[in-house]
Amino acid sequence: QVQLVESGGGLVEPGGSLTLSCVPSERTFVIYSNYIMGWFRQAPGKEREFVAAVSWRNNKKVYRDSVKGRFTIFRDAHWNAVSLQMNDLKADDTAIYYCGCNTYGESWYDGAKYGYWGQGTQVTVAS
């Protein structure tokens, strides 16, 4: 069973930056052009929420409002990887961040459309 593998989480002070990366666990996994790669997060006691996603076909990107201007999602088709650059981090950004692969190519914000997930990486923003 192919999974996604996240890395790059950690502890950072408010205002700091982190970059998360995500790659498939198997190098033979193909991210087809109609797929969408996204990041979700789940804070303690809260439901998993959409953060950002990118279309593998045309590099279209979408973000949740609270991270616009601070987070940037990147795709790397050569290395089959997707990254999330996070700047000006706030305490409210503290969560486990999950990488997901949407094989339907639609419903960007709906976690149910993401058939592949990683185990998550912890991001903690605290002074």
Tab-separated table of N, CA, C and O in Angstrom, residues 32 44 98:
chain	number	residue	atom	x	y	z
A	32	TYR	N	-0.432	11.221	-11.490
A	32	TYR	CA	-0.958	11.535	-12.801
A	32	TYR	C	-1.365	13.001	-12.879
A	32	TYR	O	-1.587	13.658	-11.868
A	44	PRO	N	-5.082	19.567	18.142
A	44	PRO	CA	-5.689	18.774	19.218
A	44	PRO	C	-7.140	19.179	19.468
A	44	PRO	O	-7.447	20.363	19.599
A	98	TYR	N	-0.682	16.803	7.438
A	98	TYR	CA	-0.771	15.593	6.624
A	98	TYR	C	-0.720	15.959	5.145
A	98	TYR	O	-1.369	16.911	4.697
